[in-house]
Coordinates of C-alpha atoms in Angstrom, one line a residue:
M211 CA 119.5 -34.3 66.5
K212 CA 120.8 -31.2 68.5
K213 CA 121.2 -31.1 71.9
K214 CA 121.8 -27.5 73.7
V215 CA 124.6 -27.6 75.8
I216 CA 123.8 -25.8 79.7
G217 CA 127.1 -25.6 80.9
I218 CA 130.8 -26.4 81.1
L219 CA 133.1 -27.8 83.7
I220 CA 135.3 -25.4 84.6
C221 CA 137.6 -27.3 87.7
M222 CA 139.2 -24.0 90.3
G223 CA 141.5 -26.0 92.5
L224 CA 139.1 -28.8 94.4
V225 CA 136.1 -27.6 93.2
L226 CA 134.3 -28.1 89.5
T227 CA 132.0 -25.0 88.2
V228 CA 129.8 -25.6 85.9
L229 CA 129.6 -22.6 83.5
P230 CA 126.2 -22.2 81.4
V231 CA 127.6 -21.7 77.5
S232 CA 125.4 -20.6 74.7
G233 CA 124.7 -23.1 71.3
V234 CA 124.2 -26.0 70.4
I235 CA 126.5 -29.3 69.2
N236 CA 125.8 -32.3 67.4
Y237 CA 125.7 -35.8 68.2
N238 CA 128.2 -37.8 66.5
N239 CA 130.9 -35.2 65.8
L240 CA 134.5 -35.0 68.1
Y241 CA 134.8 -31.9 70.3
Y242 CA 137.6 -30.6 72.7
R243 CA 137.6 -29.2 76.0
Q244 CA 140.2 -26.9 77.2
I245 CA 140.3 -25.5 81.3
L246 CA 140.4 -21.4 81.1
A247 CA 141.1 -18.8 83.8
G248 CA 139.7 -15.8 84.2
S249 CA 136.3 -14.8 83.3
D250 CA 135.9 -14.5 79.5
L251 CA 135.2 -17.5 78.6
P252 CA 134.8 -19.1 74.6
S253 CA 131.6 -20.2 72.8
L254 CA 131.6 -23.7 71.9
T255 CA 131.7 -24.1 68.2
N256 CA 131.5 -27.0 65.0
S257 CA 134.8 -25.5 63.5
K258 CA 137.1 -27.9 62.0
N259 CA 140.1 -26.0 63.3
M260 CA 142.2 -27.8 64.9
L261 CA 143.6 -25.0 66.7
G262 CA 140.0 -23.7 67.7
P263 CA 139.2 -24.1 71.0
L264 CA 136.2 -26.9 70.6
G265 CA 136.9 -27.4 67.1
R266 CA 136.4 -30.3 64.7
A267 CA 139.8 -31.9 62.8
N268 CA 139.1 -32.6 59.0
L269 CA 139.4 -37.0 58.4
P270 CA 141.0 -37.8 55.0
P271 CA 138.6 -39.7 52.0
Y272 CA 137.5 -43.4 52.9
Q273 CA 140.6 -46.0 51.3
P274 CA 139.5 -46.5 48.1
T275 CA 138.3 -50.6 48.1
N276 CA 135.8 -52.7 46.4
E277 CA 137.8 -53.1 43.3
S278 CA 137.1 -54.4 40.2
P279 CA 138.6 -56.7 38.8
A280 CA 138.9 -58.2 42.2
N281 CA 143.1 -57.7 43.6
G282 CA 144.1 -61.4 41.7
S283 CA 141.5 -62.1 39.5
I284 CA 142.7 -63.9 36.1
D285 CA 141.0 -64.6 33.0
V286 CA 139.6 -60.7 32.8
Y287 CA 138.4 -59.8 29.8
F288 CA 140.4 -57.7 28.1
D289 CA 138.1 -54.1 27.6
M290 CA 136.8 -54.6 30.8
D291 CA 136.4 -51.2 32.8
L292 CA 138.4 -50.3 36.6
S293 CA 135.9 -49.5 39.1
W294 CA 136.6 -48.8 43.3
T295 CA 134.3 -48.0 46.0
G296 CA 135.3 -44.2 47.7
G297 CA 134.2 -41.5 49.4
D298 CA 135.1 -39.1 52.9
P299 CA 133.5 -39.4 56.2
D300 CA 133.1 -35.3 56.4
G301 CA 131.1 -36.0 53.1
D302 CA 134.0 -33.3 51.7
P303 CA 134.2 -33.5 47.4
V304 CA 136.7 -36.3 45.8
T305 CA 138.6 -36.8 43.1
Y306 CA 140.8 -39.8 42.5
D307 CA 144.4 -40.1 40.7
V308 CA 144.6 -43.6 39.0
Y309 CA 147.8 -45.7 38.4
F310 CA 148.1 -47.9 36.2
G311 CA 150.8 -50.4 34.4
T312 CA 152.5 -53.6 34.2
N313 CA 155.4 -52.7 36.3
S314 CA 154.6 -52.5 39.9
S315 CA 157.5 -50.7 40.5
S316 CA 156.7 -47.5 38.8
L317 CA 152.8 -47.1 37.9
P318 CA 152.6 -44.4 35.7
M319 CA 149.1 -41.8 36.6
V320 CA 147.1 -42.1 33.6
S321 CA 144.2 -40.1 35.1
N322 CA 144.1 -37.4 37.8
N323 CA 141.2 -35.1 39.9
Q324 CA 138.5 -37.1 38.0
S325 CA 135.6 -37.6 40.1
A326 CA 134.2 -40.7 39.0
T327 CA 134.9 -44.3 40.4
I328 CA 135.2 -45.6 37.2
Y329 CA 138.4 -45.9 34.7
D330 CA 138.1 -47.5 31.2
P331 CA 142.0 -48.4 30.6
G332 CA 141.5 -49.4 26.8
I333 CA 141.4 -52.6 24.8
M334 CA 144.6 -54.1 27.1
N335 CA 146.7 -57.2 26.2
Y336 CA 146.1 -60.6 26.0
N337 CA 147.5 -62.6 29.0
T338 CA 148.9 -59.8 30.5
T339 CA 149.4 -58.8 34.3
Y340 CA 148.3 -55.6 35.0
Y341 CA 148.7 -53.5 38.7
W342 CA 146.8 -50.7 39.5
K343 CA 145.5 -48.5 43.0
I344 CA 143.5 -45.5 43.5
I345 CA 144.7 -42.0 45.8
A346 CA 141.5 -40.6 47.3
W347 CA 141.5 -36.9 47.4
D348 CA 139.3 -34.3 49.2
N349 CA 139.3 -30.5 48.6
Q350 CA 141.9 -29.8 51.9
S351 CA 144.5 -31.8 50.8
A352 CA 143.5 -34.9 52.6
F353 CA 144.1 -38.2 50.9
N354 CA 144.1 -41.5 51.0
E355 CA 145.3 -44.6 48.7
S356 CA 144.1 -47.8 47.9
L357 CA 146.0 -50.9 47.8
L358 CA 147.7 -52.0 45.2
W359 CA 145.6 -54.3 43.6
E360 CA 146.6 -57.0 39.8
F361 CA 145.0 -59.0 37.7
T362 CA 145.6 -60.9 34.8
T363 CA 144.2 -60.8 31.1
E364 CA 142.5 -63.8 29.6
E365 CA 144.3 -65.6 26.6
E366 CA 143.9 -64.0 23.4
Q367 CA 140.5 -65.8 21.9
N368 CA 137.5 -64.7 19.8
H369 CA 134.5 -62.8 21.3
P370 CA 131.6 -62.8 19.9
P371 CA 130.1 -59.7 19.0
Y372 CA 128.8 -57.0 20.7
Q373 CA 124.7 -57.1 21.7
P374 CA 123.1 -55.0 18.9
S375 CA 121.6 -51.6 21.0
N376 CA 120.2 -47.8 20.5
P377 CA 117.4 -49.0 18.2
D378 CA 115.8 -46.2 16.9
P379 CA 112.9 -45.9 17.0
A380 CA 113.4 -46.0 20.5
N381 CA 111.6 -49.7 21.9
G382 CA 108.2 -48.8 22.9
S383 CA 108.1 -45.6 20.1
T384 CA 104.9 -44.4 19.4
G385 CA 103.3 -42.3 16.6
V386 CA 106.4 -43.4 14.4
R387 CA 106.6 -43.0 10.5
L388 CA 105.4 -45.0 8.1
D389 CA 109.1 -44.1 6.1
V390 CA 110.8 -45.0 8.8
Y391 CA 114.6 -46.5 8.6
L392 CA 115.7 -49.2 11.4
N393 CA 118.7 -48.0 12.9
W394 CA 121.4 -50.0 15.8
T395 CA 124.7 -49.8 17.2
G396 CA 126.6 -52.7 16.9
G397 CA 130.5 -53.4 16.7
D398 CA 133.0 -56.1 17.8
P399 CA 135.6 -56.0 20.4
D400 CA 138.2 -57.9 18.4
G401 CA 137.7 -55.9 15.8
D402 CA 136.0 -58.3 13.3
P403 CA 133.9 -57.9 10.6
V404 CA 130.3 -58.1 11.7
T405 CA 127.0 -58.8 9.4
Y406 CA 124.0 -58.2 10.2
D407 CA 120.2 -60.6 10.5
V408 CA 117.5 -58.1 10.7
Y409 CA 113.7 -60.0 12.0
F410 CA 110.8 -58.0 11.1
G411 CA 107.0 -57.8 11.2
T412 CA 103.8 -57.7 12.9
N413 CA 104.1 -60.9 15.4
S414 CA 106.4 -61.0 17.8
S415 CA 106.8 -64.7 18.5
S416 CA 107.4 -65.6 14.6
L417 CA 109.3 -62.9 13.8
P418 CA 110.7 -63.3 9.7
M419 CA 114.1 -62.7 8.6
V420 CA 114.0 -59.6 6.1
S421 CA 117.4 -59.3 5.6
N422 CA 120.9 -61.6 6.0
N423 CA 124.6 -60.8 6.2
Q424 CA 124.1 -57.0 5.7
S425 CA 126.9 -55.2 7.0
A426 CA 124.9 -51.7 7.4
T427 CA 122.9 -51.0 10.7
T428 CA 120.2 -49.5 9.1
Y429 CA 117.7 -51.1 7.1
D430 CA 114.2 -50.1 5.2
P431 CA 111.2 -51.9 6.1
G432 CA 109.5 -49.5 3.2
I433 CA 106.2 -47.7 3.8
L434 CA 104.2 -49.3 7.1
N435 CA 101.1 -49.6 7.8
S436 CA 99.4 -47.0 9.9
N437 CA 98.5 -47.2 13.9
T438 CA 100.2 -50.7 13.7
T439 CA 102.2 -52.1 16.6
Y440 CA 105.8 -53.6 14.8
Y441 CA 107.8 -55.9 16.8
W442 CA 112.0 -56.3 15.4
K443 CA 115.4 -58.0 16.9
I444 CA 119.0 -57.9 15.2
I445 CA 121.3 -61.3 15.6
A446 CA 125.0 -59.7 15.2
W447 CA 127.6 -62.2 13.4
D448 CA 131.4 -62.2 13.5
N449 CA 133.1 -63.4 10.7
Q450 CA 134.3 -66.6 13.0
S451 CA 130.6 -67.6 13.2
A452 CA 130.3 -66.5 17.1
F453 CA 127.0 -63.9 17.2
N454 CA 125.2 -62.3 19.6
E455 CA 121.6 -61.0 19.5
S456 CA 120.2 -57.6 20.7
L457 CA 116.8 -57.6 22.7
L458 CA 113.4 -58.1 21.1
W459 CA 112.1 -54.1 20.1
E460 CA 109.0 -52.7 19.0
F461 CA 107.1 -49.5 17.9
T462 CA 104.1 -48.6 16.9
T463 CA 103.5 -46.2 13.6
G464 CA 101.4 -43.1 13.6
V465 CA 98.4 -42.0 10.7
N466 CA 99.9 -40.8 7.4
H467 CA 97.6 -37.9 6.2
P468 CA 97.3 -37.4 2.4
P469 CA 98.5 -33.9 1.0
Y470 CA 97.3 -30.7 1.0
Q471 CA 94.4 -30.5 -1.8
P472 CA 96.3 -27.8 -3.8
T473 CA 94.9 -24.0 -4.5
N474 CA 95.9 -20.6 -5.1
E475 CA 96.1 -21.6 -8.3
S476 CA 97.1 -19.0 -11.0
P477 CA 95.7 -18.3 -13.7
A478 CA 92.9 -18.2 -11.4
H479 CA 89.9 -20.5 -12.7
N480 CA 88.2 -19.0 -15.2
S481 CA 90.2 -15.9 -16.6
T482 CA 90.3 -14.7 -19.2
G483 CA 92.8 -12.4 -21.5
V484 CA 96.1 -14.5 -20.2
D485 CA 99.2 -14.2 -21.8
I486 CA 100.2 -16.7 -23.7
N487 CA 103.4 -17.2 -22.3
V488 CA 101.9 -17.3 -18.8
D489 CA 103.4 -19.7 -16.3
L490 CA 100.8 -21.9 -14.1
S491 CA 101.6 -22.1 -10.5
W492 CA 99.6 -22.9 -7.3
E493 CA 100.2 -24.0 -3.7
G494 CA 100.0 -27.4 -2.1
G495 CA 101.6 -28.9 1.0
D496 CA 100.9 -31.9 3.5
P497 CA 99.7 -31.6 7.2
D498 CA 102.6 -34.4 8.1
P499 CA 105.7 -32.9 9.1
G500 CA 108.7 -34.4 7.4
D501 CA 106.6 -35.5 4.0
I502 CA 107.7 -35.0 0.8
V503 CA 104.9 -33.7 -1.6
T504 CA 105.2 -34.1 -5.8
Y505 CA 102.7 -33.0 -8.0
D506 CA 102.0 -34.2 -11.4
V507 CA 100.1 -31.5 -14.4
Y508 CA 97.5 -32.1 -16.4
F509 CA 96.9 -29.8 -19.1
G510 CA 95.2 -29.1 -22.3
T511 CA 92.1 -28.1 -24.2
N512 CA 90.2 -30.4 -23.4
S513 CA 88.7 -31.6 -20.0
S514 CA 87.5 -34.2 -20.5
S515 CA 90.5 -36.0 -21.3
L516 CA 93.6 -34.0 -20.0
P517 CA 96.9 -35.5 -20.7
M518 CA 99.8 -35.5 -18.3
V519 CA 102.7 -33.2 -19.1
S520 CA 104.9 -34.1 -16.1
N521 CA 104.5 -35.8 -13.2
N522 CA 106.7 -36.1 -9.6
Q523 CA 108.0 -32.5 -9.8
S524 CA 108.5 -30.5 -6.5
A525 CA 108.3 -27.2 -8.0
T526 CA 104.6 -25.5 -7.7
I527 CA 105.1 -24.1 -10.8
Y528 CA 104.5 -25.6 -14.4
D529 CA 106.1 -24.0 -17.9
P530 CA 103.9 -25.1 -20.6
G531 CA 105.2 -22.7 -23.5
T532 CA 103.7 -20.5 -25.7
L533 CA 100.2 -21.6 -25.9
N534 CA 97.6 -20.3 -29.1
T535 CA 96.0 -17.0 -28.8
S536 CA 92.1 -16.6 -28.0
T537 CA 92.3 -20.7 -26.7
P538 CA 90.2 -22.5 -23.5
Y539 CA 93.0 -24.2 -21.4
Y540 CA 92.6 -27.1 -19.1
W541 CA 94.5 -27.9 -16.2
Q542 CA 94.8 -30.1 -12.5
I543 CA 97.0 -30.7 -10.3
V544 CA 97.5 -34.2 -7.7
A545 CA 99.7 -34.2 -5.1
W546 CA 101.2 -37.3 -3.7
D547 CA 103.2 -37.5 -0.5
N548 CA 106.5 -39.7 0.2
I549 CA 103.9 -43.0 1.8
G550 CA 101.9 -43.5 -2.0
L551 CA 98.8 -40.7 -0.7
F552 CA 97.9 -38.3 -3.4
T553 CA 95.1 -35.4 -3.4
E554 CA 93.3 -33.9 -6.1
G555 CA 92.8 -30.7 -7.7
P556 CA 90.3 -29.6 -9.4
I557 CA 90.2 -28.9 -13.1
W558 CA 90.6 -25.1 -13.5
K559 CA 90.5 -23.2 -16.5
F560 CA 91.5 -20.0 -18.3
T561 CA 91.4 -18.6 -22.2
T562 CA 94.4 -17.1 -24.0
A563 CA 94.3 -13.3 -25.2
G564 CA 93.9 -12.6 -28.9
N565 CA 96.9 -11.8 -31.0
I566 CA 99.0 -9.3 -30.5
P567 CA 101.3 -7.0 -32.6
P568 CA 105.4 -7.3 -32.1
Y569 CA 106.3 -4.9 -29.8
P570 CA 108.1 -2.0 -31.3
P571 CA 111.7 -3.1 -33.0
I572 CA 114.7 -1.6 -31.8
I573 CA 117.6 0.1 -34.1
I574 CA 120.9 -1.3 -32.9
S575 CA 123.2 -0.1 -35.0
G576 CA 124.3 1.9 -38.2
P577 CA 125.8 5.3 -38.7
S578 CA 125.0 9.4 -37.6
F579 CA 126.7 10.2 -40.6
G580 CA 127.5 9.4 -44.3
G581 CA 128.1 10.3 -47.7
P582 CA 125.9 10.6 -50.7
G583 CA 125.6 7.5 -52.8
I584 CA 126.8 5.4 -50.1
N585 CA 124.9 2.0 -49.2
H586 CA 124.9 2.3 -45.4
T587 CA 124.4 -0.3 -43.1
F588 CA 121.4 -0.5 -40.5
S589 CA 120.4 -3.3 -38.0
A590 CA 117.0 -3.6 -36.0
V591 CA 116.0 -6.5 -33.7
A592 CA 111.9 -6.8 -32.3
S593 CA 109.8 -9.2 -30.3
D594 CA 106.2 -10.5 -30.4
P595 CA 105.0 -11.7 -27.1
E596 CA 103.6 -14.9 -29.1
G597 CA 106.9 -15.2 -30.0
D598 CA 105.8 -15.4 -33.3
D599 CA 108.5 -14.7 -36.5
V600 CA 108.4 -11.1 -37.4
Y601 CA 108.6 -9.2 -41.1
Y602 CA 110.3 -5.4 -40.8
M603 CA 109.3 -2.6 -42.6
W604 CA 112.2 1.1 -43.6
D605 CA 110.8 4.4 -43.3
W606 CA 113.7 6.2 -44.3
G607 CA 113.0 9.6 -44.4
D608 CA 113.3 10.7 -47.5
G609 CA 109.7 9.5 -48.4
N610 CA 110.9 5.9 -49.4
F611 CA 110.1 2.2 -47.7
S612 CA 111.3 -0.6 -47.6
D613 CA 109.0 -3.7 -48.7
W614 CA 108.4 -5.8 -45.7
I615 CA 111.5 -8.3 -45.1
G616 CA 111.4 -11.5 -43.6
P617 CA 109.9 -13.4 -42.2
F618 CA 112.7 -13.4 -38.7
D619 CA 112.9 -15.5 -36.1
I620 CA 112.2 -13.2 -33.2
A621 CA 115.2 -11.4 -31.4
T622 CA 117.8 -11.9 -34.2
P623 CA 119.2 -8.8 -35.3
V624 CA 117.9 -8.0 -39.0
E625 CA 120.6 -6.2 -41.2
T626 CA 119.2 -3.8 -43.9
N627 CA 121.6 -1.5 -46.8
Y628 CA 120.2 2.0 -47.7
S629 CA 121.8 5.0 -49.8
W630 CA 120.5 8.5 -49.9
N631 CA 121.7 10.6 -53.0
N632 CA 120.6 13.9 -52.0
S633 CA 122.8 15.8 -49.0
G634 CA 120.2 16.0 -45.8
E635 CA 119.3 15.4 -42.6
Y636 CA 116.8 12.2 -42.4
E637 CA 115.3 10.2 -39.7
I638 CA 114.9 6.4 -39.9
K639 CA 112.1 4.5 -38.0
V640 CA 111.2 0.4 -38.7
R641 CA 108.4 -1.5 -37.7
A642 CA 107.4 -4.7 -37.3
K643 CA 104.3 -7.4 -38.1
D644 CA 104.0 -11.3 -37.2
V645 CA 102.7 -14.0 -39.4
H646 CA 99.4 -13.3 -38.5
N647 CA 99.4 -9.6 -40.1
A648 CA 99.5 -7.8 -36.3
T649 CA 101.1 -5.0 -36.9
G650 CA 102.6 -3.0 -34.5
D651 CA 103.7 0.4 -34.0
W652 CA 107.1 2.2 -35.4
S653 CA 110.4 2.1 -33.8
E654 CA 112.3 5.8 -32.3
T655 CA 113.9 7.2 -34.8
H656 CA 117.6 7.2 -35.5
N657 CA 119.1 10.5 -37.1
I658 CA 121.8 10.3 -39.8
S659 CA 123.2 13.5 -41.5
I660 CA 123.8 13.0 -46.0
S661 CA 126.9 14.7 -46.7
K662 CA 130.6 14.5 -48.2
Q663 CA 132.9 12.8 -45.6
I664 CA 136.3 12.7 -47.4
E665 CA 137.7 14.3 -50.2
I666 CA 141.4 13.6 -51.8
N667 CA 143.2 16.7 -52.0
N668 CA 146.7 16.3 -54.4
L669 CA 145.0 14.0 -57.2
K670 CA 142.6 15.9 -59.4
P671 CA 141.3 14.6 -62.6
G672 CA 143.0 16.7 -65.4
F673 CA 146.1 17.8 -63.7
I674 CA 149.7 16.3 -64.4
Y675 CA 151.3 16.3 -60.8
F676 CA 155.3 16.9 -60.9
Y677 CA 156.8 15.5 -57.7
L678 CA 160.6 16.2 -58.5
F679 CA 162.8 16.1 -55.5
T680 CA 162.2 19.3 -53.7
F681 CA 159.3 20.4 -56.4
T682 CA 156.1 19.6 -55.7
K683 CA 153.6 22.2 -57.8
S684 CA 151.2 20.7 -60.0
Y685 CA 152.3 22.0 -63.6
L686 CA 149.8 21.3 -66.1
Y687 CA 146.0 20.8 -66.7
L688 CA 144.5 19.1 -69.4
Y689 CA 141.2 19.3 -70.2
A690 CA 141.1 15.9 -71.8
F691 CA 141.9 13.8 -68.7
D692 CA 139.5 16.1 -66.5
V693 CA 136.7 15.0 -69.4
L694 CA 137.7 11.2 -69.1
G695 CA 138.8 11.4 -65.2
I696 CA 142.6 10.9 -65.4
A697 CA 145.0 12.5 -63.3
A698 CA 149.1 12.2 -63.9
V699 CA 151.8 11.8 -61.5
L700 CA 155.2 12.2 -62.1
S701 CA 157.6 11.3 -59.7
T702 CA 161.5 10.9 -58.6
S703 CA 160.1 8.6 -55.6
S704 CA 158.8 4.9 -56.0
G705 CA 155.7 5.6 -54.5
L706 CA 152.8 7.6 -54.1
Y707 CA 151.6 10.4 -51.1
V708 CA 148.0 10.7 -50.7
N709 CA 146.0 13.1 -48.7
A710 CA 142.8 14.1 -48.3
T711 CA 140.1 16.6 -46.0
V712 CA 137.3 14.6 -43.3
T713 CA 134.6 15.6 -41.4
D714 CA 134.4 15.1 -37.7
A715 CA 132.6 11.5 -38.1
V716 CA 135.5 9.8 -39.8
D717 CA 137.5 8.0 -37.4
S718 CA 140.2 6.2 -39.6
V719 CA 140.8 6.5 -43.9
R720 CA 142.3 3.3 -46.1
F721 CA 143.6 4.4 -49.0
E722 CA 143.5 2.0 -52.1
A723 CA 145.6 1.5 -54.8
F724 CA 144.8 -0.7 -58.0
Q725 CA 146.7 -1.6 -60.2
I726 CA 144.1 -1.9 -63.8
L727 CA 146.6 -3.5 -66.0
W728 CA 148.1 -6.6 -63.6
N729 CA 144.5 -6.6 -61.1
M730 CA 146.6 -5.9 -57.9
S731 CA 145.9 -3.6 -54.7
N732 CA 147.9 -2.0 -52.1
E733 CA 146.5 -0.3 -49.3
E734 CA 147.6 1.9 -46.6
W735 CA 145.5 3.3 -43.4
D736 CA 145.3 6.2 -41.2
Y737 CA 144.0 6.5 -38.1
D738 CA 144.8 9.6 -36.8
M739 CA 142.5 12.7 -38.3
S740 CA 143.8 15.3 -36.0
D741 CA 145.3 17.0 -39.7
G742 CA 143.4 14.9 -42.3
A743 CA 143.8 11.9 -43.6
E744 CA 147.4 10.9 -45.0
A745 CA 149.5 7.8 -46.3
Y746 CA 152.5 7.0 -48.6
I747 CA 152.1 3.9 -50.7
P748 CA 154.8 2.0 -52.3
L749 CA 154.0 1.3 -56.1
P750 CA 155.8 1.2 -58.7
F751 CA 154.9 2.9 -62.0
G752 CA 152.0 2.3 -64.0
L753 CA 147.6 2.9 -64.3
F754 CA 145.8 3.0 -61.1
R755 CA 142.2 3.3 -59.4
I756 CA 142.8 5.0 -55.8
T757 CA 140.2 5.1 -53.9
A758 CA 139.8 7.3 -50.0
Y759 CA 137.6 4.9 -47.7
A760 CA 136.0 6.8 -44.3
Y761 CA 135.0 4.8 -41.7
D762 CA 133.4 6.1 -38.6
A763 CA 134.3 5.3 -35.1
D764 CA 131.7 1.8 -34.8
G765 CA 133.3 0.7 -37.9
N766 CA 131.0 1.9 -40.7
M767 CA 132.4 2.6 -43.8
I768 CA 130.4 6.3 -44.3
D769 CA 131.9 7.1 -47.2
D770 CA 134.3 7.2 -50.1
E771 CA 136.1 9.2 -52.8
T772 CA 137.3 7.6 -56.1
I773 CA 140.5 8.6 -59.0
D774 CA 139.1 6.2 -61.6
Y775 CA 142.5 6.6 -63.6
L776 CA 146.0 8.2 -62.4
V777 CA 149.1 7.4 -64.6
L778 CA 152.2 7.1 -61.9
L779 CA 155.3 7.4 -63.8
C780 CA 157.4 7.2 -60.9
R781 CA 161.9 6.2 -60.8
S782 CA 161.3 2.6 -61.1
S783 CA 160.1 2.8 -64.3
S784 CA 162.8 0.8 -66.2
S785 CA 160.8 -1.4 -68.2
S786 CA 159.7 -0.1 -71.6
G787 CA 157.5 -3.0 -72.2
K788 CA 155.3 -1.9 -68.8
L789 CA 155.6 1.3 -70.2
G790 CA 154.1 0.9 -74.0
R791 CA 150.5 -0.9 -71.9
V792 CA 150.4 2.0 -69.8
R793 CA 150.3 4.1 -73.4
Q794 CA 148.0 1.5 -74.6
A795 CA 145.6 1.9 -71.6
L796 CA 145.3 5.4 -72.4
A797 CA 145.1 5.9 -75.5
N798 CA 142.3 3.1 -75.8
R799 CA 140.8 5.7 -72.5
L800 CA 141.1 9.0 -75.1
L801 CA 139.4 6.4 -78.4
K802 CA 136.4 6.4 -76.0

């Protein structure tokens, strides 16, 4: 309620004059007056400025009172909170500083600038006197200090567990899921181990105990009935037989719906020509949020007695494996939710396609260059739509075909060898047939060029070579040696030097010297073909067969050349016995 001020008294000598002023003043507020001379009179205001002509003073907060625990209390609970009453006569916002401790002459500040009128000091010691006070502050730095209070905590004793609280489902809940778990909050103020008895049922006046002495604060009541009110309570026990009982809680379940009927089947119902490696798929789900749906799959060729081939699967897809060709199949899906309700899908049918021949094979390895008369190795692999084993037939490009080779497991590479006697360019291809005699198309061609790939230069039948110090010229040609394929080397060194000409297709060469009389061999490799192939083979004197093997970059042996008989007489030829054996071997060769 406001009252309009119509004037102010001004003393002029012995005369009091009432002069009109503008504005209103509030009831129950303190105002100041001032005697002024002159004609300029100030307006009346409601300012709190102490220096204003008609201002109002700021008042400090109320002194904190109504302390709890009450001053001088004894046997105070050791986990009790401190509280008080505060406020401000001006309605200013108030904050509080809390001082708390066991020494009244030097209390530490344990909280400052808090707006709440409550403070939790934590777990206090038993049988201990505590002192505390509160200082209240307004937002203009005015403050008011409480009295110094004290209390003494209780003697050490056992306390019962906390009363079980925070029920889930919340008390009075409706539409609760049928597979709900019961949860609550417990504990003990003394830190004692706590166990719980669970009472649960539909009759609040005679609840049965359904679990006892359990340490968990959760309980699974199983699948509940729909649209039913359930009651429950918890009794908490500590290890000293003290207990605390919760309130009686209740909730009402909702209505559970069965899963959706499985639909959108694939293959579609009555489909024909279906791939024999098809997967079965469908759509499912459940109208109740949170329900978990699993599926049983029934599949077979007899619609009246379909066997279950998968159960309790969460995926909406099933792989029946490789099916038979030209065969009708039937299948059905049964959907289950986690409450135990189910929905059957219709029985669907599809028919697989007839037998399909293998796919064209792929030639995965084989040389592109090779020498005549050399067995070259090629490998191919094929697959079959039905997963059947397969046979292979090769077209070698020279008018010759291999027989059907197999059967082999699909996707397993199969190797085959072939040699061409004549030089030329050849196109190789391969095809596959399955075990049902369905023949597939030819593969893409693989080209090979057949020609001589390596030739030994410094060892020729019919020639006797002299390597005497720096003299390295061939000296003698013997027709008889040429006819018999014999070459000879007389050398002052203790080994044999061999060189050969190679084509660009050759990546490396292996030189082998086989000792005919002693059935032993030595070999050397050359991997640098920039200036042809060459090697020095440490050898004793003897009768040898010299062979040079040419390899391509993939490691295929693509050609070779052999000197059937080489007589090596070198510096190590000091044994007359061994020399005699060489002479005898040469004589035998000549007699033939």
